[in-house]
Structure formats: C-alpha cells, structure tokens
Amino acid sequence: MAKRTNKKETFAKVMIPRPLRGFFTYSVPDEMQNGVVPGKRVLVSFGPRKAIGLVAEITHHAEVKNIKPIIQVIDDAPVVAPSVLKLAVWAAEHYFEPPGEFLPLIVPRDKIEVDTVVAIHEDLTEKPETRSKAALEIYDLLEKKGGERRLSLLSADLGKTQKDLGKILSGVTLKKFFITRQVARRVASRGNTRPYSLATSQKYEPVTLTDDQQKAVDTITPYIESKKFKVNLIHGVTGSGKTEIYASLAKKTLAIGKSVIFLAPEIALADAMSRRLERRLNIKPVVIHSDMTPKEREKRLSVISSGEAKIVVGARSAVFAPLEDLGLIVVDEEHDGSYKQDTSPRYNGRDVAIKRGAMENIPVVLGAATPSLESYYHALAGKYNLLELKHRIDGRSMPEVMLVKPDKDWEIGEKLHSAIKTCLEKKEQILLFINRRGLARHIQCSLCGYTFECRNCSLSLVFHMNSKTLSCHTCGYEEPAPTVCPDCASTDLWMGGGGSEKVEREIADMFPNARVARMDKDTTVKKRSSAKILESVENREVDILIGTQMVTKGHDFPGITLVGAINADNTLHIPDFRASERTFQLITQAGGRAGRGDSAGRVIIQTLSAGHHSVESAVKHDFKAFYAAEAPLRKAVGYPPYVRLAVIRIDAVSENKGEHFISRARRILGRIESESPDIYILGPVEAVVFKVRNRYHWRVLIKAKNHSTLSWGVRRFFGETDELSYAERGGVVVHCDMDPASVM
DNA sequence: AGCACGCCGACT
DNA sequence: GTCGGCGTGCTC
C-alpha cells in the first residue's frame, strides 16, 4: 500500500510480460530510490504471484489505488538503452498493444520469464492448501537434488554472483529460490560460447554509381553527416541498383563513426541483403531475426549493444536493435505488407523505423520499385524526399510484358506453353508464379453439388496431392482426400481453382525432361529449405521454378529470362482496400524477376482483367500511372493515405455471444462518432471469413483525419468496453489493428 | 497469458 | 467425501 508522506512519493511505470493493455504502477521504496531507473528489471508482486518487469518511466503520481512496492531491483545497470526503451513505449501506445508484448523484442526472453527463472518458496511456507501447482512441482523436483546447486544454477541464469543473490534473498525475506526443470536443463547444457566474429570478406567489389544513384547518395548524405531526421523515398524500378545506394550511404555513415540498421521484409531477403552488403563494404553485418535460437539471438544482440557491430540487418524486429550510435536506417521494399506483424504486437517495422529516425534525429531511407500509396503520397506532398531511378543498371531493358487470357482447361495456357518450350531449348530458366498452393481450391460433387468445407472455419478445403489430404489453409485442419461424395457416393468429384501443385503437375506432363522445383509454404517448412531451393536455381540445377508469392520478393535470379504469372488477377477480387495495390505490386515484382542477367527478360501474364488499371500499369512498369488511377479512388471512398485507419477485431466463441456484444459496441461507437466530427465508423460487420477456428469474427473500421483523433476514438472505445465485466462481454475478445495492412 | 477460485457432476 | 472440468475474475 502507498503510504502518505510529506515528501513526493516516487512511482515506477513497469512493463509486465503479459498480454495486458497498459503499464503497471509500483511504488519505489526509499532504499531503492537511486536503484530504480528506466531500463532496469525489477521483481514485483503480480496478483498472487511474482513477475519480472522492466521499468519504463519514473513518475510522482499514480492513477490507481492499491499500489504495491517493488520487491527488488534485479539489475545494476539498465539492460535496455534509453532510445530503444522509448521506442518500445511509443509503439505500445501507438498500436494499442500491451507494452509487455514488446518486451521480448528488447530484452532476451528468458530474462523476463519469472516462471522459468524462479519460483519462490514463500508459496510453500504459507498454508499448504494455497500452494500453487507450479511451486509444488518444483519443490518435488528439487527436494531430490542437492540444495546448494540451486543457488549456483540460479546465479548462472540471472547473471548474478552468489553474493548478490544472498542480498536479494535476505532483503525480501525469501527463504529459498527454486529453479524449474527447463532452466536447470538449459543451464546444464550451457557450453563455452565463442565470441561472434566480424570477419571481413576477401571479395570486395567496388562499384561506380550511375548519375541517378549518385544523385540519391548526394541528397541523403548531408542528413547523415549533420544528423538530421528526414525520410527519403527511393523509387527505383526493379533491377535499378538500390542496393548500391544503400551500400554507399552505409559507407558514409560508418565513416563518421555511426552505425546502420537495414530492414528487409523477410528473413531470406535479410540474409541476401547481408551478403550483398558484405561484398560492397568489406564488413560482415550482424543478421538478427526471430527465427534463431534464443541463445544465438542473445549472443548477437550483445555484440550489437557492445558497439562492436556497426551494421545490423534483419526483418522487422531488427528495428529495435540496441545500437547506440545509430546514424541511418534503411527499409528495403518498404511497401511490403509483411512489415506489419499480423499477431500481437501488431506493429509496422517501417513506421517504427521512421519513428526511430525522428527520435534519434537521423535520416531514414525507404526503398521500393512499387512504393506504398502512403509513402508516395507523403513524397508528393513534400514531406519525404523523392529520389527516382528510372533505368535498370548496365543499360538492361525492362522486360517485355504480354497479356493473355487464361486457358479454360489448363493452368499453363498456349502462349505460356510455347514460351516455356523456347526457353528450355535455349537452356534459359523460367519462373512461374501462382498465387495459391495446393492442387485444387474447391472440390465439389458433380452429381449433388456437395462442397467440402472446413469444420472449424467458413472456408472450403484445399486438395493437396502430395499429402493426399484436404486441408484448411487458415486453421490447419486436415482430412484424407475423398474418393467418393459423402452425401451421394458419386465418384465424380469436380476440382476447380488450381494452385502450385496443379502447375507442377502440368509442367511434369508437358515437359517431362525439365528439372522443376516448387517453392511454397508446403515445400519450405524445414529450416533453410527455401535457401536451398534458391541456391539450386542459382546453380542452374533447376530449369523451372514454380512458386507462390514468396518467389516474387526481391530475389535476384540472373538466369531467369521468362516469368509467367498464372491467374495474376485473383488477388484483385479480394474484398480489401489494398487489393488493387497488391495486385499491381505482385505483377510488377514477379515481372521484375525476369531479365536480371545478361539476356533480356520476358513476362507473360494470364489474366481476365487486362483493362484494370493495376494490371495495365504493371504491364507498362508505370507506378505513376497506377498511383494516378488508384489515389483518387482511395480519396473518394476515404481510405489511406487520405485518412488514418484502425480496425477493431471482435472475436467471440459463439454467434450469440458475439451478437450480444456487438449491440453494446454499436451504442458505444455511435456515441463516439457523435462526439467528434472527424471520426467515421463503419460496422461492426461480419468479417470476410466469419468463422475461424470455431470462433466468430466481426470488424469495425474507424477512420479519422489524423492519428491523434483516431487514437482518441480507439481509446474511448477501449475505455468503455474494458469497463464491462467478463459476463457482460460474454468472453468476447477485442483487439485493435492500427494502420492495418488489410481490413480482412 | 496464466492462475486460482468456485460451482458443478461423477466417482471411490 | 473429494477429484477434476470449465466458466469467471483478476493482475498496479
């Protein structure tokens, strides 16, 4: 309980690693006044148990009652740099996400999980009937082992000396600490770790910049040298050499003793970017992303925070890399939707990068062949510098693009078939892009019309030939592929809507001697499997690469001269405000994979929407034409970049419980809308996929002129719904998706 | 999330 | 009796 004293009382706002919105306030005991500092970890009571939290801020007022004191300060010095902490706090508030969800991005996970670090004997000395299950389990485990070992294992894990631990133990009258099984195992297996080495490469490749490239470098360099925030959008057609600009800017940044963060939309591209930068700069970047063991990640982060690493390359989470002398952030393929994480914490790596640039007063570079409408809009408005690269390097021409109608019976139409044939004869490589996986998207009984749907979701099951299953791409449900209709026992099952497996099968029939690789979610589950496929293409062990959108992203395939986009327009009919934008990007990016080597490229697009502006402008490689057609449509309907958007996702166990909550939500939303003339609310409406994993989904779109108004509206909504009791809410879960990548 | 409590029915 | 399943409430 907080005591009233004459002196101003001190409180700490703490980030707790739980999915709960908001910070938690604790009082700072007198003897800890000097020890409690933002960025340090503290041990605190959390409900009936303990938690490790991170101090975000020191304040002198608290809005909640029943404030508990901090039990113990864990660290001697902050474990998170002030700039990174500030950024995470900003992100939590901006995206309405639990601050604790950002903790694993800025602190090694095992350093904040109290459950796997310590369980406290207090539990066991209290009334036996209130002992927690976890404590009992640990007690049983450890009673059988030696007592002294516990302290040394614990000290190893917390990185503390046994003397320090003794102090913690006596200071809070804790009689014993215990360690769980996992930690004991992890600590026991801890071997000697070799320091991460920043080996330099031997194959340094200096380059001469083109005039356009040089101009971009000259424009951005002053911002680096004078430490000034500015967003610079580099709009360069595919193959125009954006990487050379990045490398050149990185060099300038390193020259003044500063460091650089590079972001790429996905792990494979981050790796590729790292290799290219290493060749240009003679320095090995440190690559970080979420798909590494906690130990490896921690090792690399410690190299970064020590100041040893000057260049960090990674996927979106690398935007929180603990570089203290940052001089530049580069976001490659800035338009890519995967910068927005679709699970909590829902943040956009590109936008957080821009915020970090603003906070640290350094320039940010966004690069893209197909900029997002948002970024281009800001560039036209003069808010961002716009730098254009209109030509491919080395005078390579843009690929010739041809539109053809899809064939009724085959995925590979006649034109595409003959182009593939010619290519194979010339020993050139081919890329076939199809935007869905599996063999058939729909299966229906030809006799009675029975359709196969997922039992957990409102979606049809996809037929996969290799595994001989029907599978749901949303929840993962699988059942054996049918041979007869379960309703009428007819064996005449119609399969429609081909995917990557169908294309693979047709290719095998049409060109039995061609060496074929398929790259989609099904063939890349294993670690490094996508890298292996890409290597085999690079080594010319593959003639035809078939893949879903993962093959269109930024990869450099010098041997590919023909790109075929099969049913390129099926993204066009997705009910989402970004459908056109995404179609334009996909076609342009897929086409951009052609002719990156010495031979000219050719692209064949099978589409029924030849007249649509996103297809038409992609054919001409004309982003400006696309923007000119798309922007007014967005403006007319009120979508980004003309308004700020948030999607409220409502998720219920049953339709009834959902409907009940929806009627309350509707009243609350109506009030919010009437209170501000600048807020527009659409919905709640059923989500496009209403039922997912046996839960029912609704969406509310909230639009506003600017972020602060939007933020006010969302805060008002949560303010009222959070007040409702569990029973009133009916177990309905509500999430906010701020600045969403899609409204589905 | 993760936990505890409390209210049920089912079972030694 | 009492064990356990799950619906509810709570975390500064």
Short mmCIF file of C-alpha atoms in Angstrom, two decimals, chain A residues 20-427:
data_model
loop_
_atom_site.label_atom_id
_atom_site.label_comp_id
_atom_site.label_asym_id
_atom_site.label_seq_id
_atom_site.Cartn_x
_atom_site.Cartn_y
_atom_site.Cartn_z
CA LEU A 20 -2.50 -6.92 -20.77
CA ARG A 21 -3.01 -3.44 -22.12
CA GLY A 22 -1.35 -0.72 -20.08
CA PHE A 23 1.62 -0.21 -17.78
CA PHE A 24 1.57 -1.27 -14.14
CA THR A 25 2.45 1.21 -11.45
CA TYR A 26 4.53 0.26 -8.40
CA SER A 27 5.82 2.38 -5.57
CA VAL A 28 9.56 2.75 -5.12
CA PRO A 29 10.69 2.06 -1.53
CA ASP A 30 13.04 4.69 -0.06
CA GLU A 31 16.07 2.43 -0.09
CA MET A 32 15.61 1.83 -3.82
CA GLN A 33 15.24 5.49 -4.82
CA ASN A 34 18.59 5.51 -6.56
CA GLY A 35 18.39 2.00 -7.88
CA VAL A 36 15.12 2.17 -9.81
CA VAL A 37 15.97 3.54 -13.23
CA PRO A 38 14.22 3.16 -16.61
CA GLY A 39 15.62 0.16 -18.45
CA LYS A 40 16.33 -1.94 -15.36
CA ARG A 41 14.41 -5.06 -14.46
CA VAL A 42 12.53 -5.31 -11.18
CA LEU A 43 10.94 -8.16 -9.27
CA VAL A 44 7.35 -7.27 -8.38
CA SER A 45 4.20 -8.86 -7.00
CA PHE A 46 1.72 -9.58 -9.71
CA GLY A 47 -1.59 -10.84 -8.42
CA PRO A 48 -0.96 -13.87 -6.26
CA ARG A 49 2.49 -14.36 -7.71
CA LYS A 50 5.69 -12.62 -8.78
CA ALA A 51 6.75 -11.20 -12.11
CA ILE A 52 9.84 -9.65 -13.60
CA GLY A 53 9.07 -6.33 -15.23
CA LEU A 54 11.01 -3.57 -16.95
CA VAL A 55 10.94 -0.03 -15.55
CA ALA A 56 9.66 2.23 -18.32
CA GLU A 57 9.31 5.53 -16.51
CA ILE A 58 9.61 7.18 -13.08
CA THR A 59 6.65 9.37 -12.02
CA HIS A 60 5.37 11.13 -8.95
CA HIS A 61 1.70 10.48 -9.38
CA ALA A 62 -0.31 7.34 -9.74
CA GLU A 63 -3.83 6.94 -11.05
CA VAL A 64 -4.57 3.59 -9.46
CA LYS A 65 -5.11 2.62 -5.87
CA ASN A 66 -3.70 -0.48 -4.15
CA ILE A 67 -0.20 0.18 -5.34
CA LYS A 68 2.34 -2.41 -4.29
CA PRO A 69 6.02 -1.74 -3.76
CA ILE A 70 8.82 -3.02 -5.96
CA ILE A 71 10.31 -6.07 -4.23
CA GLN A 72 13.78 -5.92 -5.66
CA VAL A 73 15.82 -4.25 -8.35
CA ILE A 74 17.40 -7.00 -10.43
CA ASP A 75 19.98 -5.12 -12.50
CA ASP A 76 22.92 -2.95 -11.50
CA ALA A 77 22.69 -1.07 -14.79
CA PRO A 78 19.90 -0.69 -17.38
CA VAL A 79 19.63 -3.67 -19.72
CA VAL A 80 17.81 -1.65 -22.39
CA ALA A 81 19.19 1.53 -24.00
CA PRO A 82 17.04 4.62 -23.33
CA SER A 83 16.39 5.18 -27.05
CA VAL A 84 15.15 1.61 -27.59
CA LEU A 85 13.00 1.72 -24.47
CA LYS A 86 11.42 4.98 -25.58
CA LEU A 87 10.71 3.47 -28.98
CA ALA A 88 9.03 0.38 -27.50
CA VAL A 89 6.91 2.53 -25.19
CA TRP A 90 5.87 4.69 -28.13
CA ALA A 91 4.98 1.59 -30.18
CA ALA A 92 2.87 0.10 -27.39
CA GLU A 93 0.90 3.32 -27.10
CA HIS A 94 0.61 4.00 -30.82
CA TYR A 95 -0.61 0.49 -31.68
CA PHE A 96 -2.76 0.00 -28.55
CA GLU A 97 -0.82 -3.13 -27.79
CA PRO A 98 0.18 -4.47 -24.38
CA PRO A 99 3.58 -2.97 -23.52
CA GLY A 100 4.61 -6.40 -22.31
CA GLU A 101 4.28 -7.78 -25.83
CA PHE A 102 7.23 -5.62 -26.89
CA LEU A 103 9.43 -6.87 -24.07
CA PRO A 104 10.76 -9.93 -25.92
CA LEU A 105 11.87 -7.59 -28.71
CA ILE A 106 14.08 -5.53 -26.43
CA VAL A 107 15.06 -7.95 -23.62
CA PRO A 108 16.12 -11.61 -24.01
CA ARG A 109 13.01 -13.66 -23.36
CA ASP A 110 14.42 -15.82 -20.56
CA LYS A 111 15.42 -12.72 -18.63
CA ILE A 112 11.81 -11.70 -18.09
CA GLU A 113 10.12 -15.03 -17.56
CA VAL A 114 9.91 -15.36 -13.83
CA ASP A 115 8.22 -18.74 -14.09
CA THR A 116 11.17 -20.29 -15.75
CA VAL A 117 13.67 -18.44 -13.65
CA VAL A 118 12.48 -18.57 -10.07
CA ALA A 119 9.59 -19.88 -8.09
CA ILE A 120 9.55 -18.61 -4.60
CA HIS A 121 9.43 -20.71 -1.52
CA GLU A 122 7.02 -18.28 0.14
CA ASP A 123 4.29 -20.28 -1.50
CA LEU A 124 5.32 -23.40 0.28
CA THR A 125 5.70 -21.89 3.72
CA GLU A 126 2.17 -20.49 3.52
CA LYS A 127 -0.90 -22.59 4.13
CA PRO A 128 -0.41 -25.85 2.22
CA GLU A 129 -3.85 -25.58 0.62
CA THR A 130 -2.92 -22.35 -1.17
CA ARG A 131 0.31 -23.66 -2.62
CA SER A 132 0.46 -23.17 -6.32
CA LYS A 133 0.74 -26.17 -8.58
CA ALA A 134 3.95 -24.89 -10.14
CA ALA A 135 5.65 -24.42 -6.79
CA LEU A 136 4.72 -27.91 -5.66
CA GLU A 137 6.06 -29.41 -8.84
CA ILE A 138 9.34 -27.57 -8.47
CA TYR A 139 9.52 -28.47 -4.80
CA ASP A 140 9.16 -32.17 -5.60
CA LEU A 141 11.79 -31.93 -8.28
CA LEU A 142 14.33 -30.12 -6.20
CA GLU A 143 13.89 -31.89 -2.91
CA LYS A 144 15.51 -34.84 -4.62
CA LYS A 145 18.52 -32.80 -5.67
CA GLY A 146 21.16 -31.00 -3.66
CA GLY A 147 20.24 -27.65 -2.11
CA GLU A 148 23.48 -25.81 -2.86
CA ARG A 149 23.23 -26.46 -6.56
CA ARG A 150 20.05 -24.42 -6.72
CA LEU A 151 21.77 -21.20 -5.83
CA SER A 152 24.55 -21.67 -8.33
CA LEU A 153 22.15 -22.56 -11.13
CA LEU A 154 20.08 -19.52 -10.34
CA SER A 155 23.09 -17.23 -10.23
CA ALA A 156 24.22 -18.54 -13.59
CA ASP A 157 20.87 -17.82 -15.12
CA LEU A 158 20.37 -14.35 -13.73
CA GLY A 159 23.99 -13.44 -14.42
CA LYS A 160 24.49 -12.52 -10.77
CA THR A 161 27.12 -13.55 -8.27
CA GLN A 162 26.05 -15.74 -5.39
CA LYS A 163 26.87 -12.89 -3.02
CA ASP A 164 24.40 -10.58 -4.79
CA LEU A 165 21.79 -13.28 -4.71
CA GLY A 166 22.28 -13.67 -0.99
CA LYS A 167 21.47 -9.97 -0.65
CA ILE A 168 18.31 -10.30 -2.72
CA LEU A 169 17.23 -13.30 -0.72
CA SER A 170 17.67 -11.71 2.70
CA GLY A 171 16.35 -8.34 1.58
CA VAL A 172 12.94 -9.72 0.79
CA THR A 173 12.75 -12.48 3.38
CA LEU A 174 12.61 -15.14 0.74
CA LYS A 175 13.96 -18.30 2.23
CA LYS A 176 14.67 -20.28 -0.87
CA PHE A 177 14.66 -19.86 -4.59
CA PHE A 178 13.85 -22.71 -6.88
CA ILE A 179 14.53 -23.33 -10.48
CA THR A 180 12.28 -25.06 -12.92
CA ARG A 181 13.20 -28.03 -15.00
CA GLN A 182 13.67 -26.11 -18.23
CA VAL A 183 16.14 -23.68 -16.73
CA ALA A 184 18.07 -26.42 -14.99
CA ARG A 185 18.37 -28.23 -18.31
CA ARG A 186 19.28 -25.08 -20.21
CA VAL A 187 21.91 -24.02 -17.71
CA ALA A 188 23.37 -27.51 -17.52
CA SER A 189 23.77 -27.62 -21.29
CA ARG A 190 25.44 -24.22 -21.47
CA GLY A 191 28.78 -24.74 -23.15
CA ASN A 192 31.64 -22.39 -23.81
CA THR A 193 30.48 -19.78 -26.26
CA ARG A 194 32.77 -18.41 -28.88
CA PRO A 195 32.55 -14.66 -29.41
CA TYR A 196 30.74 -13.62 -32.55
CA SER A 197 33.30 -12.70 -35.11
CA LEU A 198 33.09 -9.83 -37.51
CA ALA A 199 35.23 -11.45 -40.18
CA THR A 200 35.81 -9.41 -43.28
CA SER A 201 35.28 -10.84 -46.71
CA GLN A 202 38.05 -11.12 -49.24
CA LYS A 203 35.97 -10.36 -52.31
CA TYR A 204 35.47 -6.64 -52.09
CA GLU A 205 33.66 -5.27 -55.14
CA PRO A 206 33.90 -1.53 -55.61
CA VAL A 207 31.32 -0.06 -57.95
CA THR A 208 30.77 3.09 -59.93
CA LEU A 209 27.40 4.71 -59.37
CA THR A 210 25.14 5.89 -62.16
CA ASP A 211 24.08 9.53 -62.25
CA ASP A 212 20.70 8.73 -60.69
CA GLN A 213 22.32 6.67 -57.95
CA GLN A 214 24.89 9.36 -57.27
CA LYS A 215 22.18 11.99 -57.05
CA ALA A 216 20.33 9.97 -54.42
CA VAL A 217 23.51 9.50 -52.42
CA ASP A 218 24.30 13.21 -52.65
CA THR A 219 20.83 14.16 -51.47
CA ILE A 220 20.81 11.90 -48.43
CA THR A 221 24.43 12.24 -47.30
CA PRO A 222 24.05 15.73 -45.74
CA TYR A 223 21.31 14.40 -43.46
CA ILE A 224 23.64 11.63 -42.29
CA GLU A 225 26.54 13.99 -41.73
CA SER A 226 24.57 16.67 -39.91
CA LYS A 227 22.42 14.16 -38.00
CA LYS A 228 19.11 15.39 -39.29
CA PHE A 229 15.85 13.46 -39.50
CA LYS A 230 14.34 13.12 -42.93
CA VAL A 231 12.51 10.34 -44.72
CA ASN A 232 13.88 9.67 -48.20
CA LEU A 233 11.87 7.54 -50.59
CA ILE A 234 13.92 5.88 -53.31
CA HIS A 235 11.60 4.84 -56.08
CA GLY A 236 13.63 2.70 -58.43
CA VAL A 237 12.37 0.21 -61.00
CA THR A 238 13.28 -3.43 -60.36
CA GLY A 239 16.94 -4.00 -61.11
CA SER A 240 17.86 -0.30 -60.90
CA GLY A 241 20.51 -0.82 -58.24
CA LYS A 242 19.01 0.43 -54.99
CA THR A 243 21.40 -1.77 -53.03
CA GLU A 244 24.37 0.21 -54.40
CA ILE A 245 22.87 3.36 -52.96
CA TYR A 246 22.30 1.70 -49.60
CA ALA A 247 25.89 0.46 -49.51
CA SER A 248 27.23 3.85 -50.43
CA LEU A 249 25.17 5.55 -47.71
CA ALA A 250 26.24 2.92 -45.20
CA LYS A 251 29.85 3.70 -46.01
CA LYS A 252 29.29 7.41 -45.36
CA THR A 253 27.61 6.56 -42.08
CA LEU A 254 30.43 4.29 -40.94
CA ALA A 255 32.95 6.95 -41.92
CA ILE A 256 31.58 9.30 -39.26
CA GLY A 257 31.61 6.53 -36.66
CA LYS A 258 27.88 5.80 -36.78
CA SER A 259 26.05 2.55 -37.36
CA VAL A 260 23.24 1.42 -39.67
CA ILE A 261 20.12 -0.73 -39.45
CA PHE A 262 18.81 -2.41 -42.60
CA LEU A 263 15.32 -3.86 -42.64
CA ALA A 264 14.06 -6.38 -45.18
CA PRO A 265 10.52 -7.77 -45.35
CA GLU A 266 11.52 -11.33 -44.59
CA ILE A 267 14.35 -13.46 -43.29
CA ALA A 268 15.54 -14.83 -46.64
CA LEU A 269 15.80 -11.30 -48.03
CA ALA A 270 17.64 -10.09 -44.94
CA ASP A 271 20.21 -12.83 -45.49
CA ALA A 272 20.57 -11.92 -49.16
CA MET A 273 20.90 -8.23 -48.28
CA SER A 274 23.57 -9.07 -45.72
CA ARG A 275 25.63 -10.97 -48.30
CA ARG A 276 25.37 -8.16 -50.83
CA LEU A 277 26.38 -5.53 -48.30
CA GLU A 278 29.31 -7.63 -47.16
CA ARG A 279 30.65 -7.74 -50.72
CA ARG A 280 30.32 -3.98 -51.10
CA LEU A 281 31.52 -2.84 -47.70
CA ASN A 282 34.05 -5.46 -46.67
CA ILE A 283 32.29 -5.74 -43.32
CA LYS A 284 30.19 -8.63 -42.13
CA PRO A 285 26.81 -7.34 -40.94
CA VAL A 286 25.14 -8.92 -37.95
CA VAL A 287 21.88 -10.52 -39.02
CA ILE A 288 19.09 -10.77 -36.46
CA HIS A 289 15.56 -12.05 -36.75
CA SER A 290 13.10 -14.05 -34.73
CA ASP A 291 13.91 -17.41 -36.32
CA MET A 292 17.05 -18.14 -34.32
CA THR A 293 17.61 -19.90 -31.05
CA PRO A 294 17.26 -17.59 -28.04
CA LYS A 295 20.90 -18.20 -27.25
CA GLU A 296 22.09 -17.21 -30.73
CA ARG A 297 19.85 -14.14 -30.75
CA GLU A 298 21.10 -13.05 -27.36
CA LYS A 299 24.70 -13.54 -28.44
CA ARG A 300 24.21 -11.34 -31.48
CA LEU A 301 22.32 -8.70 -29.52
CA SER A 302 25.17 -8.49 -27.05
CA VAL A 303 27.64 -7.96 -29.92
CA ILE A 304 25.37 -5.17 -31.11
CA SER A 305 24.95 -3.46 -27.77
CA SER A 306 28.67 -3.66 -27.05
CA GLY A 307 29.21 -1.35 -30.01
CA GLU A 308 31.23 -3.96 -31.87
CA ALA A 309 28.70 -4.35 -34.65
CA LYS A 310 28.21 -1.42 -36.98
CA ILE A 311 25.74 -2.88 -39.42
CA VAL A 312 22.63 -4.78 -38.42
CA VAL A 313 20.41 -6.45 -41.00
CA GLY A 314 17.13 -8.08 -40.15
CA ALA A 315 13.41 -8.47 -40.53
CA ARG A 316 11.01 -6.07 -38.78
CA SER A 317 12.09 -6.85 -35.20
CA ALA A 318 15.60 -5.57 -36.01
CA VAL A 319 14.17 -2.05 -35.83
CA PHE A 320 14.57 -2.41 -32.04
CA ALA A 321 18.26 -3.39 -32.33
CA PRO A 322 20.21 -1.85 -29.45
CA LEU A 323 22.64 0.26 -31.49
CA GLU A 324 23.56 3.34 -29.53
CA ASP A 325 25.33 5.38 -32.17
CA LEU A 326 22.82 4.89 -34.94
CA GLY A 327 23.28 7.11 -37.98
CA LEU A 328 20.93 5.69 -40.63
CA ILE A 329 18.01 3.30 -41.06
CA VAL A 330 17.24 1.71 -44.42
CA VAL A 331 13.91 -0.03 -45.08
CA ASP A 332 14.07 -2.05 -48.29
CA GLU A 333 10.86 -2.98 -50.15
CA GLU A 334 9.04 -0.57 -47.86
CA HIS A 335 5.63 -1.31 -49.40
CA ASP A 336 5.70 -4.93 -48.31
CA GLY A 337 2.75 -5.93 -46.15
CA SER A 338 4.88 -8.26 -44.08
CA TYR A 339 6.43 -5.28 -42.30
CA LYS A 340 3.15 -5.27 -40.43
CA GLN A 341 3.09 -8.11 -37.93
CA ASP A 342 -0.30 -9.82 -38.02
CA THR A 343 -0.16 -11.20 -34.49
CA SER A 344 0.29 -9.24 -31.30
CA PRO A 345 2.21 -6.97 -31.05
CA ARG A 346 0.77 -5.65 -34.31
CA TYR A 347 3.35 -3.06 -35.33
CA ASN A 348 4.71 -1.95 -38.67
CA GLY A 349 8.50 -2.22 -38.82
CA ARG A 350 8.70 0.52 -41.46
CA ASP A 351 6.67 3.00 -39.44
CA VAL A 352 8.53 2.22 -36.23
CA ALA A 353 11.75 2.78 -38.21
CA ILE A 354 10.51 6.23 -39.25
CA LYS A 355 9.66 7.00 -35.63
CA ARG A 356 13.09 5.85 -34.51
CA GLY A 357 14.66 8.11 -37.09
CA ALA A 358 12.66 11.05 -35.80
CA MET A 359 13.50 10.27 -32.17
CA GLU A 360 17.22 9.86 -32.84
CA ASN A 361 17.41 12.66 -35.39
CA ILE A 362 18.81 10.62 -38.25
CA PRO A 363 17.69 10.05 -41.84
CA VAL A 364 15.56 7.10 -42.88
CA VAL A 365 15.70 5.63 -46.37
CA LEU A 366 12.70 3.80 -47.80
CA GLY A 367 13.32 1.88 -50.99
CA ALA A 368 10.84 0.26 -53.37
CA ALA A 369 10.12 -0.47 -57.00
CA THR A 370 6.44 -0.22 -56.14
CA PRO A 371 6.15 2.26 -53.25
CA SER A 372 3.19 2.09 -50.94
CA LEU A 373 0.50 4.64 -51.64
CA GLU A 374 1.15 6.14 -48.22
CA SER A 375 4.84 6.75 -48.80
CA TYR A 376 4.41 8.10 -52.30
CA TYR A 377 1.67 10.42 -51.10
CA HIS A 378 3.99 11.85 -48.44
CA ALA A 379 6.74 12.20 -51.03
CA LEU A 380 4.46 14.13 -53.42
CA ALA A 381 3.33 16.31 -50.53
CA GLY A 382 6.97 17.23 -49.89
CA LYS A 383 7.09 15.56 -46.51
CA TYR A 384 9.59 12.97 -47.81
CA ASN A 385 12.42 13.48 -50.28
CA LEU A 386 11.62 11.65 -53.50
CA LEU A 387 14.52 10.10 -55.39
CA GLU A 388 13.89 8.29 -58.62
CA LEU A 389 15.88 5.68 -60.52
CA LYS A 390 14.26 5.38 -63.89
CA HIS A 391 16.55 2.89 -65.57
CA ARG A 392 17.96 -0.52 -64.92
CA ILE A 393 21.70 -0.62 -64.38
CA ASP A 394 24.11 -1.56 -67.19
CA GLY A 395 21.57 -0.41 -69.75
CA ARG A 396 19.44 -3.51 -69.30
CA SER A 397 15.97 -3.02 -70.68
CA MET A 398 12.77 -3.61 -68.79
CA PRO A 399 11.23 -6.97 -69.67
CA GLU A 400 8.65 -7.15 -72.42
CA VAL A 401 5.25 -7.87 -70.90
CA MET A 402 2.42 -9.67 -72.66
CA LEU A 403 -1.15 -10.13 -71.50
CA VAL A 404 -3.01 -13.30 -72.45
CA LYS A 405 -6.35 -14.82 -71.48
CA PRO A 406 -6.18 -17.86 -69.21
CA ASP A 407 -6.97 -21.21 -70.82
CA LYS A 408 -10.23 -22.89 -69.83
CA ASP A 409 -8.72 -26.31 -69.17
CA TRP A 410 -5.09 -25.68 -68.33
CA GLU A 411 -3.22 -23.55 -65.84
CA ILE A 412 -0.47 -23.17 -68.44
CA GLY A 413 -2.09 -21.57 -71.49
CA GLU A 414 -0.92 -21.97 -75.07
CA LYS A 415 1.23 -18.80 -75.24
CA LEU A 416 2.94 -19.55 -71.97
CA HIS A 417 3.49 -23.16 -73.04
CA SER A 418 5.28 -22.22 -76.23
CA ALA A 419 7.36 -19.56 -74.47
CA ILE A 420 8.49 -22.13 -71.89
CA LYS A 421 9.38 -24.51 -74.69
CA THR A 422 11.55 -21.92 -76.44
CA CYS A 423 13.25 -21.02 -73.18
CA LEU A 424 14.05 -24.62 -72.34
CA GLU A 425 15.52 -25.11 -75.79
CA LYS A 426 17.78 -22.10 -75.23
CA LYS A 427 18.74 -23.50 -71.80
#
